[in-house]
PDB file of C-alpha atoms in Angstrom:
ATOM      1  CA  MET A  96      -1.187 -16.051   8.435  1.00  0.00           C
ATOM      2  CA  LYS A  97      -3.798 -14.385  10.557  1.00  0.00           C
ATOM      3  CA  LEU A  98      -5.634 -11.087  10.777  1.00  0.00           C
ATOM      4  CA  THR A  99      -3.792 -10.454  14.045  1.00  0.00           C
ATOM      5  CA  ASP A 100      -0.348 -10.728  12.403  1.00  0.00           C
ATOM      6  CA  THR A 101       1.653  -7.523  12.263  1.00  0.00           C
ATOM      7  CA  ILE A 102       2.424  -5.485   9.194  1.00  0.00           C
ATOM      8  CA  GLU A 103       6.097  -6.043  10.041  1.00  0.00           C
ATOM      9  CA  LEU A 104       5.596  -9.786   9.482  1.00  0.00           C
ATOM     10  CA  LEU A 105       3.718  -9.160   6.241  1.00  0.00           C
ATOM     11  CA  LEU A 106       6.535  -6.904   4.971  1.00  0.00           C
ATOM     12  CA  LEU A 107       9.126  -9.572   5.796  1.00  0.00           C
ATOM     13  CA  TYR A 108       7.098 -12.172   3.916  1.00  0.00           C
ATOM     14  CA  LYS A 109       6.414  -9.805   1.004  1.00  0.00           C
ATOM     15  CA  GLY A 110      10.113  -9.265   0.378  1.00  0.00           C
ATOM     16  CA  ASP A 111      10.806  -6.483  -2.139  1.00  0.00           C
ATOM     17  CA  GLN A 112      10.446  -3.206  -0.275  1.00  0.00           C
ATOM     18  CA  ARG A 113      11.594  -0.684  -2.832  1.00  0.00           C
ATOM     19  CA  ILE A 114      10.178   2.690  -1.911  1.00  0.00           C
ATOM     20  CA  LEU A 115       8.733   4.186  -5.086  1.00  0.00           C
ATOM     21  CA  TRP A 116       8.355   7.935  -4.864  1.00  0.00           C
ATOM     22  CA  VAL A 117       8.220  11.217  -6.720  1.00  0.00           C
ATOM     23  CA  ALA A 118       9.128  14.761  -5.776  1.00  0.00           C
ATOM     24  CA  PRO A 119       6.326  17.266  -5.130  1.00  0.00           C
ATOM     25  CA  GLU A 120       7.483  19.609  -7.880  1.00  0.00           C
ATOM     26  CA  GLN A 121       7.503  16.945 -10.598  1.00  0.00           C
ATOM     27  CA  PRO A 122       4.872  17.126 -13.323  1.00  0.00           C
ATOM     28  CA  VAL A 123       2.008  14.678 -12.852  1.00  0.00           C
ATOM     29  CA  TYR A 124       2.775  13.356 -16.351  1.00  0.00           C
ATOM     30  CA  GLU A 125       6.161  12.033 -15.136  1.00  0.00           C
ATOM     31  CA  ALA A 126       4.580  10.492 -12.035  1.00  0.00           C
ATOM     32  CA  ILE A 127       1.922   8.682 -14.062  1.00  0.00           C
ATOM     33  CA  GLY A 128       4.650   7.435 -16.399  1.00  0.00           C
ATOM     34  CA  LYS A 129       6.554   6.050 -13.424  1.00  0.00           C
ATOM     35  CA  MET A 130       3.419   4.329 -12.123  1.00  0.00           C
ATOM     36  CA  ALA A 131       2.928   2.681 -15.509  1.00  0.00           C
ATOM     37  CA  GLU A 132       6.598   1.685 -15.733  1.00  0.00           C
ATOM     38  CA  GLU A 133       6.547   0.150 -12.245  1.00  0.00           C
ATOM     39  CA  SER A 134       3.030  -1.330 -12.575  1.00  0.00           C
ATOM     40  CA  VAL A 135       1.796   0.337  -9.390  1.00  0.00           C
ATOM     41  CA  GLY A 136      -1.313   2.350  -8.583  1.00  0.00           C
ATOM     42  CA  ALA A 137       0.271   4.915  -6.267  1.00  0.00           C
ATOM     43  CA  LEU A 138       3.547   6.635  -5.479  1.00  0.00           C
ATOM     44  CA  LEU A 139       4.728   8.268  -2.301  1.00  0.00           C
ATOM     45  CA  VAL A 140       5.528  11.968  -2.501  1.00  0.00           C
ATOM     46  CA  MET A 141       8.788  12.675  -0.702  1.00  0.00           C
ATOM     47  CA  SER A 142      10.620  15.904   0.042  1.00  0.00           C
ATOM     48  CA  GLU A 143      14.031  15.906   1.706  1.00  0.00           C
ATOM     49  CA  GLY A 144      13.505  12.296   2.787  1.00  0.00           C
ATOM     50  CA  LYS A 145      10.148  12.999   4.432  1.00  0.00           C
ATOM     51  CA  LEU A 146       6.770  11.650   3.385  1.00  0.00           C
ATOM     52  CA  ILE A 147       4.532  14.602   2.529  1.00  0.00           C
ATOM     53  CA  GLY A 148       1.847  13.015   0.366  1.00  0.00           C
ATOM     54  CA  ILE A 149       0.715  10.129  -1.756  1.00  0.00           C
ATOM     55  CA  LEU A 150      -0.330  10.240  -5.390  1.00  0.00           C
ATOM     56  CA  SER A 151      -2.739   7.615  -6.688  1.00  0.00           C
ATOM     57  CA  GLU A 152      -4.372   6.870 -10.006  1.00  0.00           C
ATOM     58  CA  ARG A 153      -7.589   8.015  -8.342  1.00  0.00           C
ATOM     59  CA  ASP A 154      -6.051  11.434  -7.570  1.00  0.00           C
ATOM     60  CA  TYR A 155      -5.050  11.708 -11.214  1.00  0.00           C
ATOM     61  CA  ALA A 156      -8.469  10.713 -12.516  1.00  0.00           C
ATOM     62  CA  ARG A 157     -10.405  12.995 -10.186  1.00  0.00           C
ATOM     63  CA  LYS A 158      -8.132  16.026 -10.022  1.00  0.00           C
ATOM     64  CA  VAL A 159      -6.608  16.149 -13.496  1.00  0.00           C
ATOM     65  CA  ILE A 160      -8.615  14.234 -16.098  1.00  0.00           C
ATOM     66  CA  ILE A 161     -12.129  15.084 -14.877  1.00  0.00           C
ATOM     67  CA  LYS A 162     -11.199  18.746 -14.413  1.00  0.00           C
ATOM     68  CA  GLY A 163      -9.631  19.019 -17.861  1.00  0.00           C
ATOM     69  CA  ARG A 164      -6.185  19.904 -16.525  1.00  0.00           C
ATOM     70  CA  SER A 165      -2.940  19.095 -18.292  1.00  0.00           C
ATOM     71  CA  SER A 166      -0.801  16.433 -16.629  1.00  0.00           C
ATOM     72  CA  LYS A 167       2.298  18.078 -18.120  1.00  0.00           C
ATOM     73  CA  ASP A 168       1.450  21.453 -16.566  1.00  0.00           C
ATOM     74  CA  THR A 169       0.198  20.205 -13.183  1.00  0.00           C
ATOM     75  CA  ARG A 170       2.619  19.532 -10.354  1.00  0.00           C
ATOM     76  CA  VAL A 171       2.333  16.475  -8.133  1.00  0.00           C
ATOM     77  CA  ASP A 172       1.881  18.609  -4.997  1.00  0.00           C
ATOM     78  CA  GLU A 173      -1.192  20.245  -6.557  1.00  0.00           C
ATOM     79  CA  ILE A 174      -3.155  16.984  -6.595  1.00  0.00           C
ATOM     80  CA  MET A 175      -1.494  14.649  -4.059  1.00  0.00           C
ATOM     81  CA  SER A 176      -3.394  13.420  -1.021  1.00  0.00           C
ATOM     82  CA  SER A 177      -2.059  14.951   2.172  1.00  0.00           C
ATOM     83  CA  PRO A 178      -1.735  14.506   5.102  1.00  0.00           C
ATOM     84  CA  VAL A 179      -0.923  10.858   4.610  1.00  0.00           C
ATOM     85  CA  VAL A 180      -2.646   8.172   6.639  1.00  0.00           C
ATOM     86  CA  TYR A 181      -0.110   5.477   7.511  1.00  0.00           C
ATOM     87  CA  VAL A 182       0.506   2.487   9.743  1.00  0.00           C
ATOM     88  CA  THR A 183       3.480   1.314  11.779  1.00  0.00           C
ATOM     89  CA  PRO A 184       5.081  -2.144  11.700  1.00  0.00           C
ATOM     90  CA  GLN A 185       3.177  -2.987  14.912  1.00  0.00           C
ATOM     91  CA  ASN A 186      -0.265  -2.439  13.382  1.00  0.00           C
ATOM     92  CA  THR A 187      -2.087  -5.634  12.493  1.00  0.00           C
ATOM     93  CA  VAL A 188      -3.348  -6.805   9.126  1.00  0.00           C
ATOM     94  CA  ASP A 189      -6.898  -6.405  10.449  1.00  0.00           C
ATOM     95  CA  GLU A 190      -6.289  -2.823  11.636  1.00  0.00           C
ATOM     96  CA  SER A 191      -4.714  -1.932   8.301  1.00  0.00           C
ATOM     97  CA  MET A 192      -7.634  -3.428   6.379  1.00  0.00           C
ATOM     98  CA  GLY A 193     -10.016  -1.376   8.522  1.00  0.00           C
ATOM     99  CA  ILE A 194      -8.090   1.837   7.868  1.00  0.00           C
ATOM    100  CA  MET A 195      -8.129   1.236   4.112  1.00  0.00           C
ATOM    101  CA  THR A 196     -11.831   0.381   4.146  1.00  0.00           C
ATOM    102  CA  ASN A 197     -12.808   3.410   6.243  1.00  0.00           C
ATOM    103  CA  HIS A 198     -10.750   5.859   4.169  1.00  0.00           C
ATOM    104  CA  HIS A 199     -11.528   4.278   0.770  1.00  0.00           C
ATOM    105  CA  PHE A 200      -7.974   3.885  -0.437  1.00  0.00           C
ATOM    106  CA  ARG A 201      -5.800   1.023  -1.614  1.00  0.00           C
ATOM    107  CA  HIS A 202      -2.252   1.906  -0.529  1.00  0.00           C
ATOM    108  CA  LEU A 203      -0.924   2.444   2.961  1.00  0.00           C
ATOM    109  CA  PRO A 204       2.620   3.592   3.751  1.00  0.00           C
ATOM    110  CA  VAL A 205       4.380   1.937   6.673  1.00  0.00           C
ATOM    111  CA  LEU A 206       6.441   4.290   8.839  1.00  0.00           C
ATOM    112  CA  LYS A 207       8.895   3.523  11.602  1.00  0.00           C
ATOM    113  CA  ASP A 208      10.321   6.499  13.505  1.00  0.00           C
ATOM    114  CA  ASP A 209       9.039   8.897  10.795  1.00  0.00           C
ATOM    115  CA  ARG A 210      10.893   6.908   8.112  1.00  0.00           C
ATOM    116  CA  VAL A 211       9.089   5.050   5.332  1.00  0.00           C
ATOM    117  CA  ILE A 212       9.972   1.357   5.445  1.00  0.00           C
ATOM    118  CA  GLY A 213       7.380   0.043   3.015  1.00  0.00           C
ATOM    119  CA  VAL A 214       3.948   0.261   1.480  1.00  0.00           C
ATOM    120  CA  VAL A 215       1.147  -2.275   1.733  1.00  0.00           C
ATOM    121  CA  SER A 216      -1.660  -2.492  -0.772  1.00  0.00           C
ATOM    122  CA  ILE A 217      -5.128  -3.894  -0.374  1.00  0.00           C
ATOM    123  CA  GLY A 218      -3.900  -6.729  -2.605  1.00  0.00           C
ATOM    124  CA  ASP A 219      -1.101  -7.540  -0.154  1.00  0.00           C
ATOM    125  CA  LEU A 220      -3.587  -7.731   2.712  1.00  0.00           C
ATOM    126  CA  VAL A 221      -6.054  -9.875   0.776  1.00  0.00           C
ATOM    127  CA  LYS A 222      -3.273 -12.288  -0.281  1.00  0.00           C
ATOM    128  CA  TRP A 223      -2.182 -12.563   3.348  1.00  0.00           C
ATOM    129  CA  ILE A 224      -5.694 -13.365   4.515  1.00  0.00           C
ATOM    130  CA  ILE A 225      -6.313 -15.889   1.716  1.00  0.00           C
ATOM    131  CA  SER A 226      -3.011 -17.647   2.466  1.00  0.00           C
ATOM    132  CA  GLY A 227      -4.079 -18.003   6.081  1.00  0.00           C
ATOM    133  CA  HIS A 228      -7.402 -19.510   5.042  1.00  0.00           C
ATOM    134  CA  GLU A 229      -5.681 -21.929   2.650  1.00  0.00           C
ATOM    135  CA  HIS A 230      -3.397 -23.095   5.463  1.00  0.00           C
ATOM    136  CA  THR A 231      -6.379 -23.668   7.784  1.00  0.00           C
ATOM    137  CA  ILE A 232      -8.234 -25.573   5.066  1.00  0.00           C
ATOM    138  CA  ARG A 233      -5.227 -27.868   4.493  1.00  0.00           C
ATOM    139  CA  GLU A 234      -5.010 -28.569   8.241  1.00  0.00           C
ATOM    140  CA  LEU A 235      -8.726 -29.335   8.441  1.00  0.00           C
ATOM    141  CA  GLU A 236      -8.565 -31.612   5.394  1.00  0.00           C
ATOM    142  CA  GLY A 237      -5.643 -33.452   6.999  1.00  0.00           C
ATOM    143  CA  TYR A 238      -7.556 -33.846  10.238  1.00  0.00           C
ATOM    144  CA  ILE A 239     -10.680 -35.133   8.461  1.00  0.00           C
ATOM    145  CA  THR A 240      -8.750 -37.611   6.300  1.00  0.00           C
ATOM    146  CA  GLY A 241      -6.549 -38.831   9.150  1.00  0.00           C
ATOM    147  CA  ARG A 242      -3.329 -37.234   7.888  1.00  0.00           C
ATOM    148  CA  TYR A 243      -3.277 -34.687  10.724  1.00  0.00           C
ATOM    149  CA  PRO A 244      -0.879 -33.178  11.822  1.00  0.00           C
ATOM    150  CA  GLY A 245       1.104 -33.916   8.693  1.00  0.00           C
TER     151      GLY A 245
END
């Protein structure tokens, strides 16, 4: 597991690729409830099968709570982040990490031919990188102790 591995490989390894989303006209209150129910920090905003935005806990905190708005009276499309920055399956783990770091967000949709095929989080990328380091450490320990390549 390397920084140069593709997001496609990470998604295959990750497994569960349910696409969690909300409609733009839904109240923010419902979206936040869904985030809590699913234990996620962001939801895609989809309209007619197309990705039009992303709603994160940060959007909620900064655009609803801090401004004293009501989550029951505010629609998702009023506070979602749009346009959405995304990656393709061919992007690398390293490129994706750079995009997240530069834009200061934690969730990145993966699109193939304008269709959402998954979402990667900063946690997914960090786990991938750590797993690669653990593998390298095991190989080095084996080499040092004479168990290499086994």
